[in-house]
């Protein structure tokens, strides 16, 4: 995963499963993604709501938001050229 640039939260979830599905969708769209908080959420969700954040590099925020909109609507997207995904 690239260490260049700043990472920005593009979406916050309270359900770790949905967060991971969205992260996989972003990766499939060619974006690098950091998922923060999923381990705490998996352990503590039953007792406390824990937020899970998806982060992308600052210069990819708009691409990520467009991909997340497609995710919300169940619409497939083509990989982003030069997205740097795995």
Short mmCIF file of N, CA and C in Angstrom, two decimals:
data_model
loop_
_atom_site.label_atom_id
_atom_site.label_comp_id
_atom_site.label_asym_id
_atom_site.label_seq_id
_atom_site.Cartn_x
_atom_site.Cartn_y
_atom_site.Cartn_z
N UNK A 1 0.85 -1.18 0.00
CA UNK A 1 0.00 0.00 0.00
C UNK A 1 0.89 1.24 0.00
N UNK A 2 0.53 2.20 -0.73
CA UNK A 2 1.31 3.42 -0.86
C UNK A 2 1.32 4.22 0.43
N UNK A 3 2.44 4.81 0.75
CA UNK A 3 2.56 5.66 1.93
C UNK A 3 2.62 7.14 1.56
N UNK A 4 2.43 7.44 0.29
CA UNK A 4 2.49 8.82 -0.17
C UNK A 4 1.19 9.54 0.10
N UNK A 5 1.29 10.83 0.34
CA UNK A 5 0.09 11.66 0.45
C UNK A 5 -0.66 11.48 1.74
N UNK A 6 -1.67 12.33 1.91
CA UNK A 6 -2.51 12.28 3.08
C UNK A 6 -3.69 11.35 2.84
N UNK A 7 -4.13 10.70 3.88
CA UNK A 7 -5.29 9.82 3.82
C UNK A 7 -6.46 10.54 4.45
N UNK A 8 -7.64 10.40 3.84
CA UNK A 8 -8.83 11.14 4.23
C UNK A 8 -9.98 10.16 4.44
N UNK A 9 -10.78 10.38 5.48
CA UNK A 9 -11.97 9.56 5.71
C UNK A 9 -13.01 9.93 4.65
N UNK A 10 -13.47 8.91 3.92
CA UNK A 10 -14.52 9.15 2.92
C UNK A 10 -15.88 8.63 3.36
N UNK A 11 -15.89 7.73 4.33
CA UNK A 11 -17.17 7.22 4.83
C UNK A 11 -16.94 6.60 6.20
N UNK A 12 -17.93 6.73 7.05
CA UNK A 12 -17.91 6.15 8.40
C UNK A 12 -19.09 5.20 8.52
N UNK A 13 -18.85 4.02 9.09
CA UNK A 13 -19.86 2.98 9.25
C UNK A 13 -19.97 2.57 10.72
N UNK A 14 -21.13 2.07 11.10
CA UNK A 14 -21.27 1.46 12.43
C UNK A 14 -21.35 -0.06 12.31
N UNK A 15 -21.48 -0.56 11.09
CA UNK A 15 -21.51 -2.00 10.85
C UNK A 15 -20.21 -2.42 10.17
N UNK A 16 -19.35 -3.19 10.87
CA UNK A 16 -18.07 -3.56 10.27
C UNK A 16 -18.21 -4.40 9.00
N UNK A 17 -19.25 -5.20 8.89
CA UNK A 17 -19.44 -6.01 7.68
C UNK A 17 -19.71 -5.13 6.46
N UNK A 18 -20.56 -4.13 6.63
CA UNK A 18 -20.85 -3.22 5.53
C UNK A 18 -19.62 -2.40 5.18
N UNK A 19 -18.86 -2.01 6.18
CA UNK A 19 -17.62 -1.26 5.93
C UNK A 19 -16.65 -2.09 5.09
N UNK A 20 -16.53 -3.37 5.41
CA UNK A 20 -15.61 -4.23 4.67
C UNK A 20 -16.10 -4.46 3.25
N UNK A 21 -17.41 -4.61 3.07
CA UNK A 21 -17.95 -4.75 1.70
C UNK A 21 -17.68 -3.48 0.89
N UNK A 22 -17.86 -2.31 1.49
CA UNK A 22 -17.59 -1.06 0.79
C UNK A 22 -16.11 -0.93 0.46
N UNK A 23 -15.25 -1.33 1.39
CA UNK A 23 -13.81 -1.29 1.15
C UNK A 23 -13.43 -2.21 -0.01
N UNK A 24 -14.01 -3.41 -0.03
CA UNK A 24 -13.75 -4.33 -1.14
C UNK A 24 -14.23 -3.75 -2.47
N UNK A 25 -15.37 -3.08 -2.44
CA UNK A 25 -15.90 -2.44 -3.65
C UNK A 25 -14.93 -1.36 -4.14
N UNK A 26 -14.42 -0.55 -3.22
CA UNK A 26 -13.45 0.49 -3.60
C UNK A 26 -12.19 -0.14 -4.18
N UNK A 27 -11.70 -1.19 -3.54
CA UNK A 27 -10.50 -1.87 -4.05
C UNK A 27 -10.76 -2.43 -5.45
N UNK A 28 -11.95 -2.98 -5.65
CA UNK A 28 -12.31 -3.50 -6.97
C UNK A 28 -12.43 -2.39 -8.01
N UNK A 29 -12.62 -1.17 -7.54
CA UNK A 29 -12.69 -0.01 -8.43
C UNK A 29 -11.31 0.57 -8.70
N UNK A 30 -10.27 -0.05 -8.13
CA UNK A 30 -8.91 0.39 -8.38
C UNK A 30 -8.35 1.36 -7.36
N UNK A 31 -9.00 1.49 -6.21
CA UNK A 31 -8.54 2.43 -5.19
C UNK A 31 -7.88 1.69 -4.02
N UNK A 32 -6.86 2.32 -3.46
CA UNK A 32 -6.28 1.81 -2.23
C UNK A 32 -7.13 2.32 -1.07
N UNK A 33 -7.36 1.46 -0.08
CA UNK A 33 -8.25 1.80 1.03
C UNK A 33 -7.62 1.36 2.34
N UNK A 34 -7.77 2.19 3.35
CA UNK A 34 -7.43 1.81 4.72
C UNK A 34 -8.74 1.71 5.48
N UNK A 35 -8.92 0.61 6.20
CA UNK A 35 -10.10 0.43 7.04
C UNK A 35 -9.62 0.56 8.49
N UNK A 36 -10.14 1.57 9.18
CA UNK A 36 -9.75 1.82 10.57
C UNK A 36 -10.89 1.50 11.51
N UNK A 37 -10.58 0.75 12.55
CA UNK A 37 -11.55 0.50 13.60
C UNK A 37 -12.31 -0.79 13.47
N UNK A 38 -12.07 -1.59 12.41
CA UNK A 38 -12.88 -2.78 12.22
C UNK A 38 -12.64 -3.82 13.31
N UNK A 39 -11.43 -3.93 13.83
CA UNK A 39 -11.16 -4.94 14.85
C UNK A 39 -11.84 -4.57 16.17
N UNK A 40 -11.78 -3.32 16.54
CA UNK A 40 -12.48 -2.86 17.74
C UNK A 40 -13.98 -3.04 17.57
N UNK A 41 -14.48 -2.74 16.39
CA UNK A 41 -15.92 -2.86 16.14
C UNK A 41 -16.36 -4.32 16.24
N UNK A 42 -15.54 -5.24 15.74
CA UNK A 42 -15.90 -6.65 15.80
C UNK A 42 -15.97 -7.14 17.24
N UNK A 43 -15.12 -6.61 18.10
CA UNK A 43 -15.08 -7.03 19.50
C UNK A 43 -16.15 -6.31 20.32
N UNK A 44 -16.32 -5.02 20.09
CA UNK A 44 -17.15 -4.21 20.98
C UNK A 44 -18.56 -3.91 20.47
N UNK A 45 -18.88 -4.26 19.24
CA UNK A 45 -20.16 -3.87 18.65
C UNK A 45 -21.36 -4.26 19.51
N UNK A 46 -21.32 -5.42 20.12
CA UNK A 46 -22.47 -5.86 20.91
C UNK A 46 -22.68 -5.00 22.14
N UNK A 47 -21.62 -4.47 22.71
CA UNK A 47 -21.73 -3.66 23.92
C UNK A 47 -21.80 -2.17 23.62
N UNK A 48 -21.02 -1.73 22.64
CA UNK A 48 -20.90 -0.31 22.33
C UNK A 48 -20.87 -0.12 20.82
N UNK A 49 -21.55 0.88 20.32
CA UNK A 49 -21.40 1.16 18.88
C UNK A 49 -20.00 1.73 18.62
N UNK A 50 -19.31 1.14 17.69
CA UNK A 50 -17.96 1.58 17.33
C UNK A 50 -17.96 1.92 15.86
N UNK A 51 -17.38 3.06 15.52
CA UNK A 51 -17.35 3.48 14.12
C UNK A 51 -16.15 2.90 13.39
N UNK A 52 -16.40 2.53 12.14
CA UNK A 52 -15.36 2.02 11.25
C UNK A 52 -15.21 3.03 10.12
N UNK A 53 -13.99 3.51 9.91
CA UNK A 53 -13.73 4.53 8.89
C UNK A 53 -13.05 3.93 7.68
N UNK A 54 -13.45 4.39 6.50
CA UNK A 54 -12.74 4.07 5.26
C UNK A 54 -11.96 5.30 4.85
N UNK A 55 -10.68 5.12 4.60
CA UNK A 55 -9.82 6.22 4.20
C UNK A 55 -9.22 5.93 2.83
N UNK A 56 -9.08 6.98 2.04
CA UNK A 56 -8.38 6.91 0.76
C UNK A 56 -7.41 8.09 0.69
N UNK A 57 -6.51 8.01 -0.25
CA UNK A 57 -5.58 9.13 -0.41
C UNK A 57 -6.35 10.37 -0.83
N UNK A 58 -5.89 11.53 -0.34
CA UNK A 58 -6.60 12.79 -0.54
C UNK A 58 -6.88 13.07 -2.01
N UNK A 59 -5.97 12.71 -2.89
CA UNK A 59 -6.19 13.00 -4.32
C UNK A 59 -7.17 12.03 -4.98
N UNK A 60 -7.67 11.05 -4.24
CA UNK A 60 -8.62 10.06 -4.77
C UNK A 60 -10.00 10.17 -4.12
N UNK A 61 -10.22 11.21 -3.32
CA UNK A 61 -11.49 11.36 -2.59
C UNK A 61 -12.68 11.40 -3.53
N UNK A 62 -12.61 12.18 -4.58
CA UNK A 62 -13.75 12.30 -5.49
C UNK A 62 -14.05 10.97 -6.17
N UNK A 63 -13.00 10.26 -6.59
CA UNK A 63 -13.19 8.94 -7.20
C UNK A 63 -13.85 7.99 -6.20
N UNK A 64 -13.40 8.04 -4.95
CA UNK A 64 -13.97 7.17 -3.92
C UNK A 64 -15.42 7.50 -3.66
N UNK A 65 -15.76 8.76 -3.60
CA UNK A 65 -17.15 9.15 -3.36
C UNK A 65 -18.06 8.69 -4.50
N UNK A 66 -17.58 8.81 -5.72
CA UNK A 66 -18.37 8.34 -6.86
C UNK A 66 -18.55 6.82 -6.80
N UNK A 67 -17.47 6.11 -6.44
CA UNK A 67 -17.57 4.66 -6.32
C UNK A 67 -18.51 4.26 -5.18
N UNK A 68 -18.46 4.98 -4.06
CA UNK A 68 -19.35 4.67 -2.94
C UNK A 68 -20.81 4.96 -3.29
N UNK A 69 -21.04 5.96 -4.11
CA UNK A 69 -22.41 6.22 -4.56
C UNK A 69 -22.91 5.04 -5.39
N UNK A 70 -22.04 4.52 -6.25
CA UNK A 70 -22.40 3.34 -7.03
C UNK A 70 -22.62 2.14 -6.11
N UNK A 71 -21.79 1.99 -5.09
CA UNK A 71 -21.95 0.92 -4.11
C UNK A 71 -23.32 1.02 -3.44
N UNK A 72 -23.70 2.23 -3.05
CA UNK A 72 -24.99 2.45 -2.39
C UNK A 72 -26.16 2.04 -3.27
N UNK A 73 -25.98 2.19 -4.58
CA UNK A 73 -27.07 1.89 -5.52
C UNK A 73 -26.90 0.55 -6.20
N UNK A 74 -25.87 -0.21 -5.82
CA UNK A 74 -25.65 -1.53 -6.42
C UNK A 74 -25.23 -1.48 -7.86
N UNK A 75 -24.59 -0.39 -8.26
CA UNK A 75 -24.17 -0.20 -9.65
C UNK A 75 -22.69 -0.55 -9.80
N UNK A 76 -22.34 -1.46 -10.70
CA UNK A 76 -20.92 -1.77 -10.91
C UNK A 76 -20.21 -0.57 -11.54
N UNK A 77 -18.93 -0.44 -11.23
CA UNK A 77 -18.12 0.62 -11.82
C UNK A 77 -16.89 0.01 -12.45
N UNK A 78 -16.38 0.68 -13.49
CA UNK A 78 -15.13 0.24 -14.11
C UNK A 78 -13.98 0.67 -13.22
N UNK A 79 -12.91 -0.13 -13.18
CA UNK A 79 -11.74 0.27 -12.40
C UNK A 79 -11.23 1.64 -12.84
N UNK A 80 -10.76 2.41 -11.89
CA UNK A 80 -10.24 3.74 -12.15
C UNK A 80 -8.85 3.58 -12.76
N UNK A 81 -8.61 4.14 -13.95
CA UNK A 81 -7.28 4.03 -14.56
C UNK A 81 -6.21 4.62 -13.65
N UNK A 82 -5.16 3.85 -13.42
CA UNK A 82 -4.07 4.33 -12.57
C UNK A 82 -4.47 4.43 -11.11
N UNK A 83 -5.54 3.74 -10.71
CA UNK A 83 -6.01 3.80 -9.33
C UNK A 83 -5.06 3.20 -8.34
N UNK A 84 -4.21 2.28 -8.78
CA UNK A 84 -3.20 1.73 -7.90
C UNK A 84 -3.72 0.66 -6.97
N UNK A 85 -4.88 0.10 -7.24
CA UNK A 85 -5.44 -0.93 -6.39
C UNK A 85 -4.65 -2.22 -6.50
N UNK A 86 -5.02 -3.17 -5.62
CA UNK A 86 -4.29 -4.43 -5.61
C UNK A 86 -4.89 -5.43 -6.55
#
